[in-house]
């Protein structure tokens, strides 16, 4: 849609008699109800010597005859909607020509973006609560990549700290190597629970754990060997789940990578921002809000913390990548941590901290066991796949599909889409009914639409040639509506990237599916609207539209990290 955005900027520039470069950077993608583009008029008030509201009115009047856009003033803004005729003539061939490059661009070329996501703590299975960071981060990785940014996905494991002394202590006492090898992370979790029990019953156990972690910190090979074992086992299991989710990282890193430079870092902090002792702990000396707990670098027992290591990691990322943005996809409960991280770096003179963004997200309710324990992510995925299998088995009777593969794609896609469709910062309620609801705002609804488009094209013997298309034959309102929704996808990709908000894309791709469903239903009710029409030219035009819809649906799903099966 970039083309339309530029065209709109050009028309506005001509109407206002300003250079297009002054306009283009201000064009925004508004909420869909407002149109396809929006132009705020504040930036031109000075140059034109008029109040923004007046400029918006003038612009609206001047553009009222536009061939391409319908415009309306809304206070100091001008909102523009692309005329369907313009879309019908050009968009369908354009989408088909672009194929899997549809909705991509090179906006981000030459800029590197770091995305820290998923980043679980080791020695515990991935919980359902890890889904959000993992999938929002994955979607942003794909979306920013599609816009031409060089994206580096980092999984920053929580793999250092006293916990691992505790785990090693209990393992040395009663660990069984064969069980560890066989049961993996589930056994580590069991040991962890036991270690905590032991610690409550016997306070001296804590000292043993601390001493063991100290040995790890000092580089003791035996102690580190155990730690490495726990880490390897954890990583192997995480990777199995990531594979199912179709998520991959450029680098696995971890807090442990920064364990050695701590003293030097603390010296740097003391020499720049400054440090002070607060209740026995070493903290960053910088401005704090009222009642705000200070940022701790070292506890009274000398141990460094998550925050200390995150400062080191942030600096290292800047050194390695000179990033345009460094994104942390982490839950809202760490809001203060990231605020303090940025403030501390700023106090150290690291002005690039402005490029760091905490992409926070809300909680998921309705997904914990009766005892309030965490639910394992894999259990939820398994259940989703099982439910999908039942549904697919019931609905696909006799059709030739790979039920194992499709159940996996639909079940997991349902969970992922069900998460990403929610506004990132809001909490949401997990509800099994929503996940596989073919009639609602769901992954399966979009996947079905995509599969239907594919199967119609298949039945028609393939998609028609791009040049054989006559746009004047597509006149039904359902056809125009579908084209419009397809045309909105690129802007939704941009909006998703700008706001770090995959839900913008989830909504847009769902609207394509919905418009598709309406079109198809219209064809079922009214013979003259059948896609596979008798008339050759008409059938060709409609199949071209179906092909464009297929491309848009597939691209939307893939950028969200949801599979797009061709048959289901
Ligand atoms: N391991 C942390 C946790 O589970 C999240 C780490 C996020 N990334 C970071 N650089 N702080 O809470």
Coordinates of C-alpha atoms and ligand atoms in Angstrom, one line a residue:
X1 CA 0.0 0.0 0.0
X2 CA 3.0 2.2 0.1
X3 CA 2.1 3.3 -3.4
X4 CA -1.2 4.6 -2.2
X5 CA 0.4 6.3 0.8
X6 CA 2.8 8.1 -1.5
X7 CA 0.0 8.9 -4.0
X8 CA -2.0 10.4 -1.1
X9 CA 0.9 12.5 0.1
X10 CA 1.5 13.7 -3.5
X11 CA -2.1 14.8 -3.9
X12 CA -2.1 16.6 -0.5
X13 CA 1.2 18.2 -1.4
X14 CA -0.1 19.5 -4.7
X15 CA -3.3 20.8 -3.0
X16 CA -1.4 22.6 -0.3
X17 CA 1.4 23.7 -2.5
X18 CA 4.1 22.2 -0.3
X19 CA 6.9 19.8 -1.2
X20 CA 5.9 16.2 -0.9
X21 CA 8.8 15.5 1.4
X22 CA 7.3 17.8 4.0
X23 CA 4.0 15.7 3.9
X24 CA 5.0 12.1 3.4
X25 CA 6.6 11.6 6.9
X26 CA 3.4 12.8 8.5
X27 CA 0.9 10.4 6.9
X28 CA -0.4 8.0 9.5
X29 CA -2.5 4.8 9.5
X30 CA -5.5 5.5 11.6
X31 CA -7.9 3.1 13.3
X32 CA -9.7 1.3 10.4
X33 CA -13.0 3.1 10.9
X34 CA -11.4 6.4 10.1
X35 CA -10.1 5.3 6.7
X36 CA -6.8 4.2 5.2
X37 CA -4.7 7.2 5.9
X38 CA -4.7 10.2 8.1
X39 CA -2.8 13.4 7.8
X40 CA -2.5 15.7 10.8
X41 CA -2.3 19.3 9.8
X42 CA -0.4 20.8 12.8
X43 CA 3.0 20.5 11.1
X44 CA 1.9 22.8 8.3
X45 CA 0.4 25.6 10.3
X46 CA 3.5 27.6 10.4
X47 CA 4.4 27.3 6.8
X48 CA 0.9 28.1 5.7
X49 CA 0.1 30.7 8.4
X50 CA -3.2 29.0 9.1
X51 CA -4.7 27.1 12.0
X52 CA -4.6 23.3 11.5
X53 CA -8.4 23.0 11.5
X54 CA -8.6 25.5 8.6
X55 CA -5.9 23.6 6.7
X56 CA -7.8 20.4 7.1
X57 CA -11.0 21.9 5.7
X58 CA -9.2 23.5 2.7
X59 CA -7.4 20.2 1.9
X60 CA -10.7 18.3 2.1
X61 CA -12.3 20.7 -0.3
X62 CA -9.5 20.6 -2.7
X63 CA -9.3 16.8 -2.7
X64 CA -13.0 16.3 -3.0
X65 CA -12.5 15.5 -6.8
X66 CA -9.7 13.0 -6.2
X67 CA -9.9 10.0 -8.5
X68 CA -8.2 7.8 -5.9
X69 CA -9.4 8.9 -2.5
X70 CA -12.5 9.9 -0.6
X71 CA -11.4 12.4 2.0
X72 CA -13.0 13.9 5.1
X73 CA -11.8 16.4 7.7
X74 CA -11.9 15.4 11.3
X75 CA -10.9 18.5 13.3
X76 CA -7.2 19.2 12.5
X77 CA -6.9 15.8 10.6
X78 CA -7.7 14.8 7.1
X79 CA -8.7 11.1 6.8
X80 CA -8.6 9.5 3.4
X81 CA -10.1 6.3 2.1
X82 CA -9.0 4.7 -1.1
X83 CA -11.8 4.5 -3.8
X84 CA -12.7 0.9 -4.5
X85 CA -12.5 1.4 -8.3
X86 CA -8.9 2.4 -8.0
X87 CA -8.2 -0.6 -5.9
X88 CA -10.0 -3.0 -8.2
X89 CA -8.1 -1.9 -11.2
X90 CA -4.6 -2.0 -9.7
X91 CA -4.5 -3.8 -6.5
X92 CA -5.4 -7.3 -7.6
X93 CA -2.7 -7.6 -10.3
X94 CA -0.3 -5.9 -7.9
X95 CA -0.9 -8.3 -5.1
X96 CA -0.6 -11.3 -7.4
X97 CA 2.5 -10.0 -8.9
X98 CA 4.1 -9.5 -5.5
X99 CA 3.0 -12.9 -4.1
X100 CA 4.8 -13.5 -0.9
X101 CA 6.3 -10.0 -1.0
X102 CA 2.9 -8.5 -0.7
X103 CA 2.7 -6.2 2.3
X104 CA 6.4 -6.1 2.6
X105 CA 8.6 -3.0 2.1
X106 CA 12.1 -1.7 2.6
X107 CA 11.2 1.0 5.1
X108 CA 13.6 -0.4 7.6
X109 CA 16.5 -1.0 5.3
X110 CA 19.9 -0.4 6.9
X111 CA 18.5 -0.4 10.4
X112 CA 19.1 -3.1 13.0
X113 CA 16.5 -4.0 15.5
X114 CA 17.2 -6.3 18.5
X115 CA 14.3 -8.2 19.9
X116 CA 14.7 -9.9 23.3
X117 CA 11.8 -12.3 23.7
X118 CA 10.6 -15.4 25.4
X119 CA 13.8 -15.4 27.6
X120 CA 12.6 -17.9 30.2
X121 CA 14.4 -18.9 33.3
X122 CA 16.1 -22.3 33.0
X123 CA 15.4 -25.4 35.0
X124 CA 11.6 -25.0 34.8
X125 CA 9.4 -26.0 31.9
X126 CA 7.9 -23.2 29.8
X127 CA 4.7 -22.1 31.4
X128 CA 1.6 -21.0 29.6
X129 CA 2.6 -17.5 30.7
X130 CA 5.6 -17.6 28.4
X131 CA 3.3 -17.7 25.4
X132 CA 2.8 -14.0 25.2
X133 CA 6.4 -12.9 25.1
X134 CA 7.3 -15.7 22.8
X135 CA 4.5 -15.1 20.3
X136 CA 4.5 -11.3 20.4
X137 CA 8.2 -11.3 20.0
X138 CA 8.0 -13.8 17.1
X139 CA 5.3 -11.8 15.3
X140 CA 7.3 -8.6 15.7
X141 CA 10.4 -10.3 14.4
X142 CA 8.5 -11.4 11.3
X143 CA 6.7 -8.1 10.8
X144 CA 9.8 -5.9 11.2
X145 CA 11.7 -8.3 9.0
X146 CA 9.1 -7.9 6.3
X147 CA 9.6 -4.2 6.5
X148 CA 13.2 -4.5 5.6
X149 CA 14.8 -4.1 9.1
X150 CA 17.7 -6.3 10.0
X151 CA 16.2 -8.1 13.0
X152 CA 18.1 -10.1 15.6
X153 CA 16.0 -12.3 17.8
X154 CA 17.7 -12.9 21.2
X155 CA 16.6 -15.4 23.8
X156 CA 18.1 -14.1 27.0
X157 CA 17.9 -17.0 29.3
X158 CA 17.6 -16.5 33.1
X159 CA 20.5 -18.9 33.7
X160 CA 22.4 -17.4 36.5
X161 CA 21.7 -16.7 40.2
X162 CA 21.4 -18.4 43.6
X163 CA 18.6 -20.7 42.4
X164 CA 21.2 -22.8 40.6
X165 CA 23.2 -23.2 43.7
X166 CA 20.1 -24.4 45.4
X167 CA 19.4 -26.9 42.6
X168 CA 22.9 -28.2 42.6
X169 CA 22.8 -28.6 46.4
X170 CA 19.7 -30.8 46.3
X171 CA 21.0 -32.7 43.3
X172 CA 24.3 -33.5 45.1
X173 CA 22.3 -34.7 48.0
X174 CA 19.7 -36.9 46.3
X175 CA 19.8 -36.4 42.6
X176 CA 19.5 -39.3 40.2
X177 CA 21.4 -39.0 37.0
X178 CA 19.3 -41.6 35.2
X179 CA 16.1 -39.8 36.1
X180 CA 17.5 -36.5 35.0
X181 CA 18.5 -37.9 31.7
X182 CA 15.1 -39.6 31.2
X183 CA 12.7 -37.1 32.6
X184 CA 14.6 -33.9 31.9
X185 CA 13.2 -30.6 32.9
X186 CA 10.2 -32.2 34.8
X187 CA 12.7 -33.8 37.1
X188 CA 14.5 -30.5 37.6
X189 CA 11.2 -29.0 38.6
X190 CA 10.7 -31.7 41.1
X191 CA 14.2 -31.2 42.5
X192 CA 13.5 -27.5 42.7
X193 CA 10.3 -28.0 44.7
X194 CA 12.2 -30.4 47.0
X195 CA 15.1 -27.9 47.5
X196 CA 12.6 -25.3 48.7
X197 CA 11.1 -27.8 51.1
X198 CA 14.5 -28.7 52.4
X199 CA 15.4 -25.1 52.8
X200 CA 12.3 -24.4 54.9
X201 CA 13.0 -27.4 57.1
X202 CA 16.6 -26.8 57.4
X203 CA 17.9 -23.2 57.2
X204 CA 21.5 -24.3 56.9
X205 CA 20.6 -25.8 53.5
X206 CA 20.5 -22.2 52.2
X207 CA 24.1 -21.8 53.2
X208 CA 25.1 -24.9 51.3
X209 CA 23.3 -23.6 48.3
X210 CA 24.9 -20.2 48.6
X211 CA 28.3 -21.7 48.9
X212 CA 27.7 -23.8 45.8
X213 CA 26.6 -20.8 43.8
X214 CA 29.7 -19.0 45.0
X215 CA 31.8 -21.8 43.7
X216 CA 30.0 -21.4 40.3
X217 CA 30.7 -17.7 40.3
X218 CA 34.4 -18.4 41.1
X219 CA 34.6 -20.7 38.1
X220 CA 34.8 -24.1 40.0
X221 CA 34.7 -26.7 37.2
X222 CA 32.7 -29.3 39.2
X223 CA 30.0 -26.9 40.2
X224 CA 29.8 -25.4 36.7
X225 CA 29.5 -28.8 35.2
X226 CA 26.3 -29.4 37.1
X227 CA 25.0 -25.9 36.1
X228 CA 25.9 -26.6 32.5
X229 CA 24.0 -29.9 32.6
X230 CA 20.9 -28.1 33.9
X231 CA 21.2 -25.5 31.3
X232 CA 21.6 -28.0 28.4
X233 CA 18.7 -30.1 29.5
X234 CA 16.5 -27.0 29.8
X235 CA 17.5 -25.6 26.4
X236 CA 16.8 -28.9 24.7
X237 CA 13.3 -28.9 26.0
X238 CA 12.7 -25.3 25.3
X239 CA 13.8 -25.8 21.7
X240 CA 11.4 -28.7 21.3
X241 CA 8.5 -26.4 22.2
X242 CA 9.9 -23.5 20.0
X243 CA 10.0 -25.9 17.1
X244 CA 6.3 -26.7 17.6
X245 CA 5.5 -23.0 17.7
X246 CA 7.7 -22.4 14.7
X247 CA 9.8 -19.9 16.6
X248 CA 13.5 -19.6 16.2
X249 CA 16.1 -17.2 17.6
X250 CA 19.3 -15.8 16.1
X251 CA 21.1 -16.2 19.4
X252 CA 20.6 -17.9 22.7
X253 CA 22.3 -15.9 25.3
X254 CA 21.8 -15.6 29.0
X255 CA 22.5 -13.8 32.2
X256 CA 25.5 -16.1 32.7
X257 CA 27.3 -14.5 29.8
X258 CA 27.7 -11.4 31.9
X259 CA 28.8 -13.0 35.1
X260 CA 32.5 -12.2 34.7
X261 CA 32.4 -8.5 34.0
X262 CA 30.4 -7.5 37.1
X263 CA 33.1 -5.8 39.1
X264 CA 34.3 -3.7 36.2
X265 CA 30.7 -2.7 35.4
X266 CA 30.1 -1.7 39.0
X267 CA 33.2 0.5 38.9
X268 CA 32.0 2.1 35.7
X269 CA 28.6 2.8 37.3
X270 CA 30.3 4.3 40.4
X271 CA 32.4 6.5 38.2
X272 CA 29.5 7.8 36.1
X273 CA 26.0 7.6 37.6
X274 CA 27.4 7.0 41.0
X275 CA 26.5 4.3 43.5
X276 CA 25.6 4.3 47.2
X277 CA 24.8 1.9 50.0
X278 CA 21.1 1.5 50.8
X279 CA 20.3 -0.9 53.7
X280 CA 23.4 -2.8 53.1
X281 CA 23.0 -3.2 49.4
X282 CA 24.8 -1.3 46.7
X283 CA 22.4 0.7 44.6
X284 CA 22.6 3.1 41.6
X285 CA 22.7 6.7 42.8
X286 CA 20.2 8.4 40.6
X287 CA 16.9 10.3 40.9
X288 CA 14.1 8.1 42.2
X289 CA 10.4 8.7 42.5
X290 CA 8.7 8.9 45.9
X291 CA 8.6 5.4 47.6
X292 CA 10.4 3.9 44.6
X293 CA 12.7 1.1 45.7
X294 CA 16.2 1.8 44.4
X295 CA 17.9 -0.2 41.7
X296 CA 20.1 -2.8 43.4
X297 CA 23.4 -3.8 41.9
X298 CA 24.8 -5.9 44.7
X299 CA 23.1 -7.5 47.7
X300 CA 24.6 -7.3 51.1
X301 CA 26.1 -10.8 50.6
X302 CA 27.9 -9.5 47.6
X303 CA 25.8 -11.3 45.0
X304 CA 25.0 -9.3 41.8
X305 CA 21.4 -9.3 40.5
X306 CA 19.3 -9.6 37.4
X307 CA 19.4 -5.8 37.0
X308 CA 23.2 -5.6 37.1
X309 CA 23.4 -8.2 34.4
X310 CA 20.8 -6.5 32.3
X311 CA 22.8 -3.3 32.4
X312 CA 25.8 -5.3 31.1
X313 CA 23.7 -7.0 28.5
X314 CA 22.2 -3.7 27.2
X315 CA 25.7 -2.2 26.8
X316 CA 26.9 -5.2 25.1
X317 CA 24.0 -5.2 22.6
X318 CA 24.8 -1.6 21.8
X319 CA 28.4 -2.4 21.2
X320 CA 27.6 -5.4 19.0
X321 CA 24.8 -3.9 17.0
X322 CA 24.5 -0.1 17.3
X323 CA 20.8 -0.8 17.1
X324 CA 18.1 1.5 15.8
X325 CA 15.9 -0.1 18.4
X326 CA 16.4 -2.6 21.2
X327 CA 13.1 -4.2 22.1
X328 CA 12.3 -6.1 25.3
X329 CA 9.1 -8.2 25.0
X330 CA 8.5 -8.7 28.7
X331 CA 5.4 -8.6 30.9
X332 CA 4.0 -5.5 32.5
X333 CA 5.2 -6.7 35.9
X334 CA 8.7 -5.7 34.9
X335 CA 7.8 -2.1 34.0
X336 CA 9.8 -0.6 36.8
X337 CA 12.8 -2.8 36.0
X338 CA 13.0 -1.4 32.5
X339 CA 12.3 2.1 33.5
X340 CA 15.2 1.9 36.0
X341 CA 17.4 0.2 33.5
X342 CA 16.9 3.0 31.0
X343 CA 17.3 5.7 33.7
X344 CA 20.5 4.1 35.0
X345 CA 22.0 3.9 31.5
X346 CA 21.0 7.5 31.0
X347 CA 22.7 8.5 34.2
X348 CA 25.8 6.7 33.0
X349 CA 25.8 8.9 29.9
X350 CA 24.5 6.2 27.5
X351 CA 22.1 8.4 25.6
X352 CA 21.3 5.5 23.3
X353 CA 19.1 4.1 26.0
X354 CA 16.4 6.1 24.2
X355 CA 16.4 3.5 21.6
X356 CA 15.4 0.8 24.1
X357 CA 11.7 0.0 24.2
X358 CA 10.0 -2.2 26.8
X359 CA 7.2 -3.8 24.8
X360 CA 5.1 -4.9 27.8
X361 CA 1.9 -6.9 27.8
X362 CA -1.0 -7.8 30.0
X363 CA -1.9 -11.0 31.8
X364 CA -3.9 -14.0 30.7
X365 CA -6.7 -14.9 33.1
X366 CA -8.5 -18.2 33.4
X367 CA -5.4 -20.3 32.8
X368 CA -4.0 -21.8 36.0
X369 CA -4.7 -25.0 37.8
X370 CA -7.1 -25.2 40.6
X371 CA -4.3 -24.9 43.1
X372 CA -3.1 -21.8 41.3
X373 CA 0.0 -23.5 39.9
X374 CA 1.4 -22.6 36.6
X375 CA 0.1 -24.5 33.6
X376 CA 2.8 -25.9 31.3
X377 CA 2.7 -24.5 27.8
X378 CA 3.1 -27.8 26.2
X379 CA 0.0 -29.2 28.0
X380 CA -2.1 -26.4 26.6
X381 CA -0.7 -26.9 23.1
X382 CA -1.4 -30.7 23.4
X383 CA -5.0 -30.0 24.4
X384 CA -5.5 -27.5 21.6
X385 CA -4.2 -30.0 19.1
X386 CA -6.4 -32.7 20.5
X387 CA -9.4 -30.5 20.3
X388 CA -8.5 -29.4 16.7
X389 CA -8.2 -33.1 15.8
X390 CA -11.7 -33.9 17.0
X391 CA -13.1 -30.9 15.1
X392 CA -11.2 -31.7 11.9
X393 CA -12.1 -35.3 12.1
X394 CA -15.8 -34.5 12.4
X395 CA -15.7 -31.8 9.7
X396 CA -13.4 -33.2 7.1
X397 CA -15.0 -36.6 6.7
X398 CA -13.9 -38.2 3.5
X399 CA -11.6 -35.4 2.4
X400 CA -8.0 -36.2 1.8
X401 CA -6.1 -34.3 4.4
X402 CA -3.1 -35.0 6.6
X403 CA -5.0 -35.0 9.9
X404 CA -1.9 -35.1 12.2
X405 CA -0.3 -32.2 10.4
X406 CA -3.4 -30.1 10.1
X407 CA -4.5 -30.7 13.7
X408 CA -1.1 -29.4 14.9
X409 CA -1.3 -26.4 12.7
X410 CA -4.9 -25.5 13.6
X411 CA -4.6 -26.3 17.3
X412 CA -1.4 -24.3 17.8
X413 CA -2.5 -21.6 15.4
X414 CA -5.6 -21.2 17.5
X415 CA -3.7 -20.6 20.6
X416 CA -1.2 -18.2 19.0
X417 CA -3.9 -16.3 17.1
X418 CA -6.1 -16.3 20.2
X419 CA -3.3 -14.5 22.0
X420 CA -2.2 -12.1 19.3
X421 CA -5.6 -10.8 18.5
X422 CA -5.8 -9.1 21.9
X423 CA -4.5 -5.6 22.4
X424 CA -1.0 -6.3 23.7
X425 CA -1.3 -4.2 26.9
X426 CA -4.7 -5.5 28.0
X427 CA -5.3 -8.6 30.1
X428 CA -7.5 -11.2 28.5
X429 CA -9.5 -14.2 29.5
X430 CA -8.4 -17.5 28.1
X431 CA -11.5 -19.4 26.8
X432 CA -11.4 -22.7 25.0
X433 CA -14.6 -21.7 23.2
X434 CA -12.9 -18.8 21.5
X435 CA -9.8 -20.7 20.4
X436 CA -11.4 -23.0 17.8
X437 CA -14.5 -21.0 17.0
X438 CA -14.9 -21.1 13.2
X439 CA -17.5 -18.3 13.3
X440 CA -15.5 -15.9 15.5
X441 CA -12.4 -13.8 15.5
X442 CA -10.1 -16.8 15.5
X443 CA -7.1 -18.4 13.8
X444 CA -9.2 -21.2 12.5
X445 CA -11.6 -18.8 10.8
X446 CA -8.7 -17.2 8.9
X447 CA -7.1 -20.6 8.2
X448 CA -10.3 -21.9 6.8
X449 CA -10.7 -18.9 4.6
X450 CA -7.2 -19.4 3.3
X451 CA -7.8 -23.1 2.7
X452 CA -11.0 -22.5 0.9
X453 CA -9.4 -20.0 -1.5
X454 CA -6.6 -22.5 -2.1
X455 CA -9.1 -25.3 -2.8
X456 CA -11.2 -23.3 -5.2
X457 CA -8.1 -22.3 -7.2
X458 CA -7.1 -25.9 -7.2
X459 CA -10.5 -27.0 -8.4
X460 CA -10.4 -24.4 -11.2
X461 CA -7.1 -25.9 -12.4
X462 CA -4.9 -23.1 -10.9
X463 CA -4.9 -19.4 -10.7
X464 CA -5.5 -17.4 -14.0
X465 CA -2.8 -15.5 -15.7
X466 CA -2.3 -12.0 -14.2
X467 CA -3.0 -10.2 -17.5
X468 CA -6.2 -12.0 -18.2
X469 CA -8.0 -10.0 -15.6
X470 CA -10.8 -7.5 -16.3
X471 CA -11.5 -5.4 -13.2
X472 CA -14.7 -3.9 -14.6
X473 CA -16.4 -7.3 -14.1
X474 CA -16.1 -7.2 -10.3
X475 CA -19.0 -5.1 -9.3
X476 CA -20.8 -6.9 -6.5
X477 CA -20.5 -5.1 -3.2
X478 CA -19.1 -8.3 -1.6
X479 CA -16.3 -8.2 -4.2
X480 CA -15.5 -4.6 -3.6
X481 CA -15.5 -5.1 0.1
X482 CA -13.1 -8.0 -0.1
X483 CA -10.7 -6.0 -2.3
X484 CA -10.8 -3.2 0.2
X485 CA -9.9 -5.5 3.1
X486 CA -7.0 -7.0 1.1
X487 CA -5.8 -3.5 0.3
X488 CA -5.7 -2.6 4.0
X489 CA -3.3 -5.3 4.9
X490 CA 0.0 -3.5 4.1
X491 CA -1.0 -0.5 6.2
X492 CA -1.9 -2.9 9.0
X493 CA 1.5 -4.4 8.9
X494 CA 3.0 -0.9 9.2
X495 CA 0.7 0.0 12.0
X496 CA 1.6 -3.3 13.8
X497 CA 5.3 -2.4 13.5
X498 CA 4.9 1.2 14.6
X499 CA 2.9 0.3 17.7
X500 CA 4.6 -3.0 18.4
X501 CA 1.1 -4.3 18.2
X502 CA 0.5 -7.5 16.3
X503 CA -3.2 -7.3 17.1
X504 CA -3.5 -4.6 14.3
X505 CA -2.5 -7.3 11.8
X506 CA -4.6 -10.0 13.4
X507 CA -7.6 -7.8 13.1
X508 CA -6.8 -6.8 9.5
X509 CA -6.3 -10.4 8.3
X510 CA -9.5 -11.5 10.1
X511 CA -11.4 -8.7 8.2
X512 CA -10.1 -10.2 5.0
X513 CA -11.4 -13.6 6.1
X514 CA -14.7 -12.1 7.1
X515 CA -15.1 -10.3 3.8
X516 CA -14.2 -13.5 2.0
X517 CA -16.8 -15.5 4.0
X518 CA -19.5 -13.0 3.0
X519 CA -18.5 -13.2 -0.6
X520 CA -18.6 -16.9 -0.5
X521 CA -22.0 -17.0 1.2
X522 CA -23.3 -14.5 -1.3
X523 CA -22.2 -17.0 -4.0
X524 CA -24.0 -19.8 -2.3
X525 CA -27.2 -17.9 -2.0
X526 CA -27.1 -16.3 -5.5
X527 CA -26.0 -18.2 -8.5
X528 CA -24.9 -15.1 -10.4
X529 CA -22.3 -14.5 -7.8
X530 CA -20.7 -17.9 -8.0
X531 CA -17.0 -17.7 -8.2
X532 CA -16.7 -20.5 -10.8
X533 CA -19.0 -18.7 -13.2
X534 CA -19.9 -20.1 -16.6
X535 CA -18.6 -17.0 -18.4
X536 CA -14.8 -17.3 -18.9
X537 CA -13.9 -13.6 -18.4
X538 CA -16.1 -13.4 -15.3
X539 CA -14.6 -16.6 -13.8
X540 CA -11.1 -15.3 -14.5
X541 CA -11.8 -12.0 -12.8
X542 CA -13.2 -13.7 -9.8
X543 CA -10.5 -16.3 -9.6
X544 CA -8.0 -13.4 -9.7
X545 CA -9.7 -11.9 -6.7
X546 CA -9.7 -15.3 -4.9
X547 CA -6.0 -15.6 -5.6
X548 CA -5.3 -12.1 -4.2
X549 CA -7.4 -13.0 -1.1
X550 CA -5.4 -16.2 -0.7
X551 CA -2.1 -14.3 -0.9
X552 CA -3.3 -11.7 1.7
X553 CA -4.6 -14.3 4.1
X554 CA -1.4 -16.4 3.9
X555 CA 0.8 -13.4 4.3
X556 CA -1.1 -12.1 7.3
X557 CA -1.0 -15.6 9.0
X558 CA 2.7 -16.1 8.3
X559 CA 3.6 -12.7 9.7
X560 CA 1.8 -13.5 12.8
X561 CA 3.6 -16.8 13.1
X562 CA 0.5 -18.9 12.4
X563 CA 0.5 -21.8 9.9
X564 CA -1.6 -21.5 6.7
X565 CA -2.6 -25.0 5.7
X566 CA -3.7 -25.3 2.1
X567 CA -6.3 -28.0 2.8
X568 CA -8.3 -28.6 6.0
Ligands
LIG1 N1 14.2 -14.2 32.5 C1 13.4 -13.1 32.8 C2 12.1 -13.6 33.4 O1 11.7 -14.7 33.2 C3 13.0 -12.3 31.5 C4 14.2 -11.6 30.8 C5 13.8 -10.6 29.9 N2 14.9 -10.0 29.2 C6 15.7 -9.1 29.8 N3 16.8 -8.7 29.1 N4 15.5 -8.7 31.0 O2 11.4 -12.8 34.1

